[in-house]
Amino acid sequence: MSCCGGGAMAPNSIETITTSPFEGQKPGTSGLRKPVGTFQQPHYSENFIQAGLIAGLGDKLVGSSLAVGGDGRFFCKEAAQLIIKMAAANGVSRIVIGQNGILSTPACSHIIRKYKLDGGFILTASHNPGGPKGDFGIKYNISNGGPAPEGITDKIYKITQTISEYKIVPNLKVDISHKGTTSHKIAGATLTVEVVDSVTDYVEFMKEIFNFSKIKEYVKSKNILLNAMNGVTGPYLQKIFVKEMGLPSDSCLNCEVLPDFGGRHPDPNLTYASDLVDIMKQGKHDFAAAFDGDGDRNMILGHKAFFVTPCDSLAVLAGNLQCIPYFQKHGVKGFARSMPTSEAVDKVAEKNGKECFEVPTGWKFFGNLMDAGKINLCGEESFGTGSDHIREKDGIWAALAWLSVLAHKNKSVEEVLMEHWEIYGRNFFSRYDYENVSAEAGAKLMEGLDKLIQDPKTRGMTFSDPTGKSYRMQYLDNFEYTDPIDGSVSKNQGIRFLFEEGSRIIYRLSGTGSSGATIRIYVEGYEKSENPQFYKEDAQDFLKPLITIAVRTSKLKELTGRDQPTVIT
Ligand code: G16
């Protein structure tokens, strides 16, 4: 691989660099995620960025505008500078970038929309650990502010398979450590780079969506904890909850944005945010929320660490959107969830005469429905909740939405959930993750399940656990989705076992890992009872027979040698 320019370089001259393809640059559920070392290889990031620029912007590339922002993890600054140099060489005329290259994923989505940009690059591997030995990621978002749909990610991948050159302005130096606008002459054209404060636009937007004074009044009378897990949300939490709402600074934990997230796994769930869970168990706090590395995921806890599953969180918010000024103003047309997410939100939709859509895993599948005005709220079991205010899921938005509901009802988190279950019944839900199994074992497990689908005997079959609890199979398939707006078809989106009486087992391979395979098993059972005490049953106890059946039917132990999952949510 070499530079074909030759000779002395003029300042800001465009170079065309010869390159060759790298294997495996296929974007996963949300962008390309690989170990940092992989991205640091000469030409690796460049190839992917060039493919993103061509596939994402097409004919619009020359003269286009882009947002750039990342979660502050190791290699973010270098990647941001690289994107500026390559965008400049490819004729991009305007870049809006967060100070020091930092923007939460929701803030970046908002900036694309607010400044009417043509697209953006988000530099994050989300909840995956960071640091020199951790993961990095690059994601291309389109002009609606959302992750590129499959049509574009497929195109990106195709380009990476045949790429032979990329363009760069190697000498271009842009100071992204100070706010302000600079202009740069690139081969007769001008590139404007606007370095914006990372939190201001987002916080102003939250103030338009929510009733800050009502939330402020409420949080002042309660003990609240917010955990940034040393990811990007720290400065946003401090601005909103400490500066705007007057909470003590120790109500926001781990707010320093660290390139390795302080060595932690910045995934807000019961396993990786166990420090928050332990504090909440002491019973001194009424509400807590935790957020992931790039700020799009959230976990909600109540008094004594009462855990709200993301599926229930979505359903509760769906049932209470009238508490939030944004929805009072814009109304509510419908909801959507990813296929493995429990059907709790469907019940809210049904009772309230709203439409509810089931899409494959991946926030990108919600974009068309939002753009078409069909849905206003959506969520996923993977700790993602959000609305049509942007086109990414939004962790802090979810916490503010929950606080709005609590302030409106003046009830505890647990009371809100009990009230919800008494109206709609409870969809007990759990996800078992088997992380880092071999790719071969993961593929074999899915092949085995696919064979079951093909076998006509499986439908109507009864599955029992050793205690004799049995479930009759009503329907099974490998989920396929036809986008109702553009007609695009996405196949092989996960194996679904749908049993009578609303129980479900879903199997998928994760699309966000950076090596090997992660098997996800999602289990759900529904009950409606006259006795409210029934809803207090532990989900693991309720779901045990289904979990046993799910593990046994998939031959998981035989194929992976794993006895236990790495994470249970
Ligand atoms: C991403 C996507 C989500 C998806 C999640 C899990 O979240 O944006 O839509 O639900 O991954 O995907 P998988 O089950 O394939 O690992 P994030 O927060 O990692 O960007």
mmCIF file of C-alpha atoms in Angstrom, residues 162-447:
data_model
loop_
_atom_site.group_PDB
_atom_site.id
_atom_site.type_symbol
_atom_site.label_atom_id
_atom_site.label_comp_id
_atom_site.label_asym_id
_atom_site.label_seq_id
_atom_site.Cartn_x
_atom_site.Cartn_y
_atom_site.Cartn_z
ATOM 1 C CA THR A 162 -13.247 -4.090 -3.352
ATOM 2 C CA ILE A 163 -11.789 -0.774 -2.186
ATOM 3 C CA SER A 164 -8.529 0.154 -3.885
ATOM 4 C CA GLU A 165 -7.982 3.777 -2.828
ATOM 5 C CA TYR A 166 -9.125 6.456 -0.422
ATOM 6 C CA LYS A 167 -8.734 10.225 -0.310
ATOM 7 C CA ILE A 168 -7.201 12.217 2.505
ATOM 8 C CA VAL A 169 -5.748 15.642 3.282
ATOM 9 C CA PRO A 170 -2.861 14.416 5.471
ATOM 10 C CA ASN A 171 -1.656 17.889 6.480
ATOM 11 C CA LEU A 172 -5.005 19.283 7.563
ATOM 12 C CA LYS A 173 -4.889 20.261 11.219
ATOM 13 C CA VAL A 174 -8.090 21.313 12.953
ATOM 14 C CA ASP A 175 -8.143 22.230 16.616
ATOM 15 C CA ILE A 176 -11.191 20.467 18.069
ATOM 16 C CA SER A 177 -10.299 21.260 21.666
ATOM 17 C CA HIS A 178 -11.859 24.758 21.516
ATOM 18 C CA LYS A 179 -15.397 25.774 20.594
ATOM 19 C CA GLY A 180 -15.732 27.939 17.502
ATOM 20 C CA THR A 181 -15.795 27.841 13.725
ATOM 21 C CA THR A 182 -12.771 27.595 11.450
ATOM 22 C CA SER A 183 -12.537 27.567 7.664
ATOM 23 C CA HIS A 184 -10.003 25.586 5.690
ATOM 24 C CA LYS A 185 -9.122 25.948 2.020
ATOM 25 C CA ILE A 186 -8.998 22.525 0.382
ATOM 26 C CA ALA A 187 -8.089 22.448 -3.317
ATOM 27 C CA GLY A 188 -10.044 25.599 -4.121
ATOM 28 C CA ALA A 189 -13.047 24.687 -1.988
ATOM 29 C CA THR A 190 -13.763 25.609 1.635
ATOM 30 C CA LEU A 191 -14.391 23.281 4.554
ATOM 31 C CA THR A 192 -16.024 24.833 7.607
ATOM 32 C CA VAL A 193 -15.566 23.049 10.918
ATOM 33 C CA GLU A 194 -17.848 24.060 13.784
ATOM 34 C CA VAL A 195 -16.704 22.788 17.160
ATOM 35 C CA VAL A 196 -19.759 22.844 19.418
ATOM 36 C CA ASP A 197 -20.189 22.392 23.138
ATOM 37 C CA SER A 198 -20.974 18.710 23.648
ATOM 38 C CA VAL A 199 -23.926 19.182 26.000
ATOM 39 C CA THR A 200 -25.612 22.550 25.293
ATOM 40 C CA ASP A 201 -27.820 21.671 22.309
ATOM 41 C CA TYR A 202 -28.953 18.429 23.908
ATOM 42 C CA VAL A 203 -29.803 19.965 27.272
ATOM 43 C CA GLU A 204 -31.745 22.806 25.629
ATOM 44 C CA PHE A 205 -33.703 20.208 23.695
ATOM 45 C CA MET A 206 -34.526 18.211 26.843
ATOM 46 C CA LYS A 207 -35.891 21.424 28.346
ATOM 47 C CA GLU A 208 -38.309 21.728 25.419
ATOM 48 C CA ILE A 209 -39.451 18.112 25.801
ATOM 49 C CA PHE A 210 -39.908 17.894 29.573
ATOM 50 C CA ASN A 211 -41.281 20.084 32.324
ATOM 51 C CA PHE A 212 -37.946 20.730 34.078
ATOM 52 C CA SER A 213 -39.434 22.714 36.957
ATOM 53 C CA LYS A 214 -41.860 19.902 37.806
ATOM 54 C CA ILE A 215 -39.080 17.307 37.708
ATOM 55 C CA LYS A 216 -36.855 19.628 39.742
ATOM 56 C CA GLU A 217 -39.476 19.953 42.447
ATOM 57 C CA TYR A 218 -39.878 16.183 42.546
ATOM 58 C CA VAL A 219 -36.188 15.203 42.616
ATOM 59 C CA LYS A 220 -35.477 17.712 45.381
ATOM 60 C CA SER A 221 -37.840 15.829 47.670
ATOM 61 C CA LYS A 222 -36.311 12.429 46.844
ATOM 62 C CA ASN A 223 -32.977 10.667 46.920
ATOM 63 C CA ILE A 224 -31.864 10.139 43.368
ATOM 64 C CA LEU A 225 -28.758 8.463 41.951
ATOM 65 C CA LEU A 226 -27.483 8.628 38.383
ATOM 66 C CA ASN A 227 -24.548 6.563 37.208
ATOM 67 C CA ALA A 228 -22.584 7.584 34.096
ATOM 68 C CA MET A 229 -20.308 4.530 34.377
ATOM 69 C CA ASN A 230 -17.437 6.803 33.266
ATOM 70 C CA GLY A 231 -19.007 6.987 29.832
ATOM 71 C CA VAL A 232 -20.039 10.029 27.844
ATOM 72 C CA THR A 233 -23.125 10.973 29.904
ATOM 73 C CA GLY A 234 -21.172 12.391 32.891
ATOM 74 C CA PRO A 235 -21.148 16.060 31.753
ATOM 75 C CA TYR A 236 -24.771 15.818 30.570
ATOM 76 C CA LEU A 237 -25.898 14.466 33.959
ATOM 77 C CA GLN A 238 -23.993 17.154 35.834
ATOM 78 C CA LYS A 239 -25.500 19.885 33.698
ATOM 79 C CA ILE A 240 -29.072 18.609 33.937
ATOM 80 C CA PHE A 241 -29.282 17.218 37.439
ATOM 81 C CA VAL A 242 -26.713 19.238 39.375
ATOM 82 C CA LYS A 243 -26.700 22.639 37.589
ATOM 83 C CA GLU A 244 -30.307 22.780 36.356
ATOM 84 C CA MET A 245 -32.110 20.800 39.043
ATOM 85 C CA GLY A 246 -29.902 21.561 41.995
ATOM 86 C CA LEU A 247 -29.161 18.008 43.112
ATOM 87 C CA PRO A 248 -26.001 17.500 45.173
ATOM 88 C CA SER A 249 -22.995 16.619 43.015
ATOM 89 C CA ASP A 250 -22.675 13.208 44.677
ATOM 90 C CA SER A 251 -26.031 12.203 43.223
ATOM 91 C CA CYS A 252 -24.229 11.745 39.894
ATOM 92 C CA LEU A 253 -21.712 8.899 40.045
ATOM 93 C CA ASN A 254 -18.708 8.137 37.816
ATOM 94 C CA CYS A 255 -19.111 11.302 35.760
ATOM 95 C CA GLU A 256 -15.557 11.645 34.503
ATOM 96 C CA VAL A 257 -15.405 10.628 30.839
ATOM 97 C CA LEU A 258 -12.533 8.147 30.763
ATOM 98 C CA PRO A 259 -11.038 6.600 27.613
ATOM 99 C CA ASP A 260 -11.199 3.144 29.217
ATOM 100 C CA PHE A 261 -14.359 3.820 31.288
ATOM 101 C CA GLY A 262 -12.221 3.295 34.365
ATOM 102 C CA GLY A 263 -11.720 -0.342 33.355
ATOM 103 C CA ARG A 264 -15.440 -1.065 33.702
ATOM 104 C CA HIS A 265 -17.853 -2.632 31.244
ATOM 105 C CA PRO A 266 -20.113 0.369 30.586
ATOM 106 C CA ASP A 267 -23.303 -1.624 30.148
ATOM 107 C CA PRO A 268 -26.149 -0.582 32.446
ATOM 108 C CA ASN A 269 -27.546 -3.914 33.578
ATOM 109 C CA LEU A 270 -27.735 -5.854 36.835
ATOM 110 C CA THR A 271 -24.366 -7.496 36.229
ATOM 111 C CA TYR A 272 -22.182 -4.633 35.023
ATOM 112 C CA ALA A 273 -23.836 -1.902 37.096
ATOM 113 C CA SER A 274 -23.846 -4.081 40.213
ATOM 114 C CA ASP A 275 -22.190 -1.301 42.265
ATOM 115 C CA LEU A 276 -25.286 0.856 41.743
ATOM 116 C CA VAL A 277 -27.540 -2.091 42.516
ATOM 117 C CA ASP A 278 -25.661 -2.669 45.798
ATOM 118 C CA ILE A 279 -26.065 0.972 46.853
ATOM 119 C CA MET A 280 -29.759 0.901 45.980
ATOM 120 C CA LYS A 281 -30.256 -2.300 47.988
ATOM 121 C CA GLN A 282 -29.350 -0.333 51.120
ATOM 122 C CA GLY A 283 -32.711 1.388 50.766
ATOM 123 C CA LYS A 284 -31.543 4.995 51.105
ATOM 124 C CA HIS A 285 -32.538 6.045 47.582
ATOM 125 C CA ASP A 286 -35.861 6.241 45.781
ATOM 126 C CA PHE A 287 -34.754 6.144 42.143
ATOM 127 C CA ALA A 288 -31.620 5.374 40.175
ATOM 128 C CA ALA A 289 -30.639 5.236 36.542
ATOM 129 C CA ALA A 290 -27.458 4.098 34.828
ATOM 130 C CA PHE A 291 -26.274 4.761 31.282
ATOM 131 C CA ASP A 292 -23.888 3.055 28.885
ATOM 132 C CA GLY A 293 -20.665 4.273 27.256
ATOM 133 C CA ASP A 294 -22.320 6.349 24.524
ATOM 134 C CA GLY A 295 -25.424 7.323 26.501
ATOM 135 C CA ASP A 296 -28.128 5.610 24.490
ATOM 136 C CA ARG A 297 -28.900 2.769 26.940
ATOM 137 C CA ASN A 298 -30.481 3.095 30.365
ATOM 138 C CA MET A 299 -31.363 0.989 33.377
ATOM 139 C CA ILE A 300 -34.073 2.117 35.803
ATOM 140 C CA LEU A 301 -34.114 1.042 39.460
ATOM 141 C CA GLY A 302 -36.503 1.899 42.261
ATOM 142 C CA HIS A 303 -36.232 1.826 46.048
ATOM 143 C CA LYS A 304 -34.230 -1.163 47.345
ATOM 144 C CA ALA A 305 -32.983 -1.855 43.808
ATOM 145 C CA PHE A 306 -36.443 -2.697 42.436
ATOM 146 C CA PHE A 307 -35.513 -3.521 38.832
ATOM 147 C CA VAL A 308 -37.618 -2.304 35.917
ATOM 148 C CA THR A 309 -37.042 -4.534 32.899
ATOM 149 C CA PRO A 310 -36.517 -2.469 29.744
ATOM 150 C CA CYS A 311 -39.624 -4.182 28.332
ATOM 151 C CA ASP A 312 -41.754 -2.993 31.246
ATOM 152 C CA SER A 313 -40.100 0.406 31.123
ATOM 153 C CA LEU A 314 -41.278 0.811 27.532
ATOM 154 C CA ALA A 315 -44.795 -0.337 28.399
ATOM 155 C CA VAL A 316 -45.100 1.930 31.451
ATOM 156 C CA LEU A 317 -43.943 4.958 29.469
ATOM 157 C CA ALA A 318 -46.339 4.041 26.649
ATOM 158 C CA GLY A 319 -49.174 4.076 29.157
ATOM 159 C CA ASN A 320 -48.169 7.425 30.654
ATOM 160 C CA LEU A 321 -46.951 9.678 27.852
ATOM 161 C CA GLN A 322 -49.564 12.262 28.783
ATOM 162 C CA CYS A 323 -47.221 13.287 31.661
ATOM 163 C CA ILE A 324 -44.703 14.682 29.171
ATOM 164 C CA PRO A 325 -45.232 18.059 27.468
ATOM 165 C CA TYR A 326 -43.672 16.876 24.171
ATOM 166 C CA PHE A 327 -46.409 14.244 23.737
ATOM 167 C CA GLN A 328 -49.140 16.586 24.950
ATOM 168 C CA LYS A 329 -48.079 18.818 22.070
ATOM 169 C CA HIS A 330 -47.395 16.238 19.354
ATOM 170 C CA GLY A 331 -49.869 13.490 20.288
ATOM 171 C CA VAL A 332 -49.224 9.758 20.186
ATOM 172 C CA LYS A 333 -49.862 7.655 17.075
ATOM 173 C CA GLY A 334 -48.239 4.350 17.934
ATOM 174 C CA PHE A 335 -45.444 2.322 19.441
ATOM 175 C CA ALA A 336 -42.849 -0.189 18.300
ATOM 176 C CA ARG A 337 -40.562 -2.757 19.868
ATOM 177 C CA SER A 338 -37.864 -5.081 18.635
ATOM 178 C CA MET A 339 -38.999 -8.664 18.117
ATOM 179 C CA PRO A 340 -37.320 -10.160 21.238
ATOM 180 C CA THR A 341 -38.727 -7.375 23.456
ATOM 181 C CA SER A 342 -41.702 -8.566 25.518
ATOM 182 C CA GLU A 343 -45.235 -7.952 24.334
ATOM 183 C CA ALA A 344 -46.024 -5.738 27.342
ATOM 184 C CA VAL A 345 -46.173 -2.628 25.150
ATOM 185 C CA ASP A 346 -48.525 -4.392 22.710
ATOM 186 C CA LYS A 347 -51.036 -4.685 25.538
ATOM 187 C CA VAL A 348 -50.869 -0.941 26.200
ATOM 188 C CA ALA A 349 -51.323 -0.252 22.483
ATOM 189 C CA GLU A 350 -54.289 -2.577 22.222
ATOM 190 C CA LYS A 351 -56.107 -1.139 25.230
ATOM 191 C CA ASN A 352 -55.524 2.431 24.095
ATOM 192 C CA GLY A 353 -56.296 1.948 20.410
ATOM 193 C CA LYS A 354 -52.744 2.623 19.157
ATOM 194 C CA GLU A 355 -50.759 0.794 16.495
ATOM 195 C CA CYS A 356 -47.828 -1.333 17.623
ATOM 196 C CA PHE A 357 -45.047 -2.581 15.340
ATOM 197 C CA GLU A 358 -42.612 -5.469 15.800
ATOM 198 C CA VAL A 359 -39.263 -4.910 14.060
ATOM 199 C CA PRO A 360 -35.946 -6.798 14.052
ATOM 200 C CA THR A 361 -33.313 -6.001 16.683
ATOM 201 C CA GLY A 362 -31.573 -2.714 15.819
ATOM 202 C CA TRP A 363 -32.650 0.879 16.305
ATOM 203 C CA LYS A 364 -32.235 1.476 12.555
ATOM 204 C CA PHE A 365 -35.518 -0.381 11.978
ATOM 205 C CA PHE A 366 -37.534 2.253 13.867
ATOM 206 C CA GLY A 367 -36.379 5.159 11.674
ATOM 207 C CA ASN A 368 -38.782 4.698 8.760
ATOM 208 C CA LEU A 369 -41.763 4.260 11.091
ATOM 209 C CA MET A 370 -40.887 7.475 12.915
ATOM 210 C CA ASP A 371 -40.243 9.424 9.718
ATOM 211 C CA ALA A 372 -43.627 8.278 8.421
ATOM 212 C CA GLY A 373 -45.285 9.528 11.621
ATOM 213 C CA LYS A 374 -46.504 6.051 12.562
ATOM 214 C CA ILE A 375 -44.784 5.733 15.934
ATOM 215 C CA ASN A 376 -43.697 8.132 18.660
ATOM 216 C CA LEU A 377 -42.215 5.757 21.237
ATOM 217 C CA CYS A 378 -40.180 2.608 20.842
ATOM 218 C CA GLY A 379 -37.840 0.407 22.774
ATOM 219 C CA GLU A 380 -35.821 -2.730 23.030
ATOM 220 C CA GLU A 381 -35.101 -5.286 25.699
ATOM 221 C CA SER A 382 -31.426 -4.367 25.354
ATOM 222 C CA PHE A 383 -31.922 -1.367 27.653
ATOM 223 C CA GLY A 384 -32.913 1.022 24.875
ATOM 224 C CA THR A 385 -35.884 3.357 25.102
ATOM 225 C CA GLY A 386 -36.562 6.440 23.047
ATOM 226 C CA SER A 387 -38.994 8.547 21.105
ATOM 227 C CA ASP A 388 -39.297 10.374 17.821
ATOM 228 C CA HIS A 389 -37.569 13.443 19.268
ATOM 229 C CA ILE A 390 -34.410 11.975 17.685
ATOM 230 C CA ARG A 391 -33.608 8.780 15.780
ATOM 231 C CA GLU A 392 -31.449 6.995 18.375
ATOM 232 C CA LYS A 393 -32.398 5.560 21.702
ATOM 233 C CA ASP A 394 -31.757 7.983 24.498
ATOM 234 C CA GLY A 395 -30.698 7.022 28.033
ATOM 235 C CA ILE A 396 -31.052 10.402 29.720
ATOM 236 C CA TRP A 397 -34.354 11.029 27.954
ATOM 237 C CA ALA A 398 -35.615 7.733 29.421
ATOM 238 C CA ALA A 399 -34.563 8.746 32.955
ATOM 239 C CA LEU A 400 -36.286 12.132 32.548
ATOM 240 C CA ALA A 401 -39.380 10.410 31.161
ATOM 241 C CA TRP A 402 -39.490 8.127 34.209
ATOM 242 C CA LEU A 403 -39.044 11.055 36.575
ATOM 243 C CA SER A 404 -41.905 12.847 34.789
ATOM 244 C CA VAL A 405 -44.162 9.838 35.366
ATOM 245 C CA LEU A 406 -43.146 9.566 39.020
ATOM 246 C CA ALA A 407 -43.597 13.289 39.603
ATOM 247 C CA HIS A 408 -47.012 13.221 37.931
ATOM 248 C CA LYS A 409 -48.279 10.213 39.878
ATOM 249 C CA ASN A 410 -46.385 10.869 43.095
ATOM 250 C CA LYS A 411 -45.845 7.133 43.440
ATOM 251 C CA SER A 412 -42.758 4.963 43.865
ATOM 252 C CA VAL A 413 -41.285 3.017 40.956
ATOM 253 C CA GLU A 414 -42.653 -0.221 42.392
ATOM 254 C CA GLU A 415 -46.128 1.269 42.883
ATOM 255 C CA VAL A 416 -46.149 2.454 39.271
ATOM 256 C CA LEU A 417 -45.243 -1.026 38.090
ATOM 257 C CA MET A 418 -47.867 -2.697 40.305
ATOM 258 C CA GLU A 419 -50.503 -0.310 38.994
ATOM 259 C CA HIS A 420 -49.423 -1.108 35.429
ATOM 260 C CA TRP A 421 -49.521 -4.887 35.938
ATOM 261 C CA GLU A 422 -52.942 -4.705 37.578
ATOM 262 C CA ILE A 423 -54.290 -3.050 34.442
ATOM 263 C CA TYR A 424 -52.436 -4.985 31.760
ATOM 264 C CA GLY A 425 -51.145 -8.187 33.412
ATOM 265 C CA ARG A 426 -47.439 -8.941 33.658
ATOM 266 C CA ASN A 427 -45.146 -10.117 30.888
ATOM 267 C CA PHE A 428 -42.384 -11.837 32.847
ATOM 268 C CA PHE A 429 -39.193 -11.516 30.818
ATOM 269 C CA SER A 430 -35.558 -12.509 31.042
ATOM 270 C CA ARG A 431 -32.581 -12.661 28.691
ATOM 271 C CA TYR A 432 -29.714 -15.116 29.054
ATOM 272 C CA ASP A 433 -26.446 -14.167 27.337
ATOM 273 C CA TYR A 434 -23.671 -16.645 26.612
ATOM 274 C CA GLU A 435 -20.863 -14.276 25.666
ATOM 275 C CA ASN A 436 -17.756 -15.145 23.705
ATOM 276 C CA VAL A 437 -18.602 -18.674 22.686
ATOM 277 C CA SER A 438 -16.921 -19.861 19.497
ATOM 278 C CA ALA A 439 -18.440 -18.578 16.273
ATOM 279 C CA GLU A 440 -18.719 -22.223 15.155
ATOM 280 C CA ALA A 441 -20.747 -23.260 18.223
ATOM 281 C CA GLY A 442 -23.037 -20.249 17.768
ATOM 282 C CA ALA A 443 -23.635 -21.085 14.123
ATOM 283 C CA LYS A 444 -24.296 -24.764 14.906
ATOM 284 C CA LEU A 445 -26.834 -23.871 17.567
ATOM 285 C CA MET A 446 -28.747 -21.696 15.124
ATOM 286 C CA GLU A 447 -28.542 -24.391 12.400
#
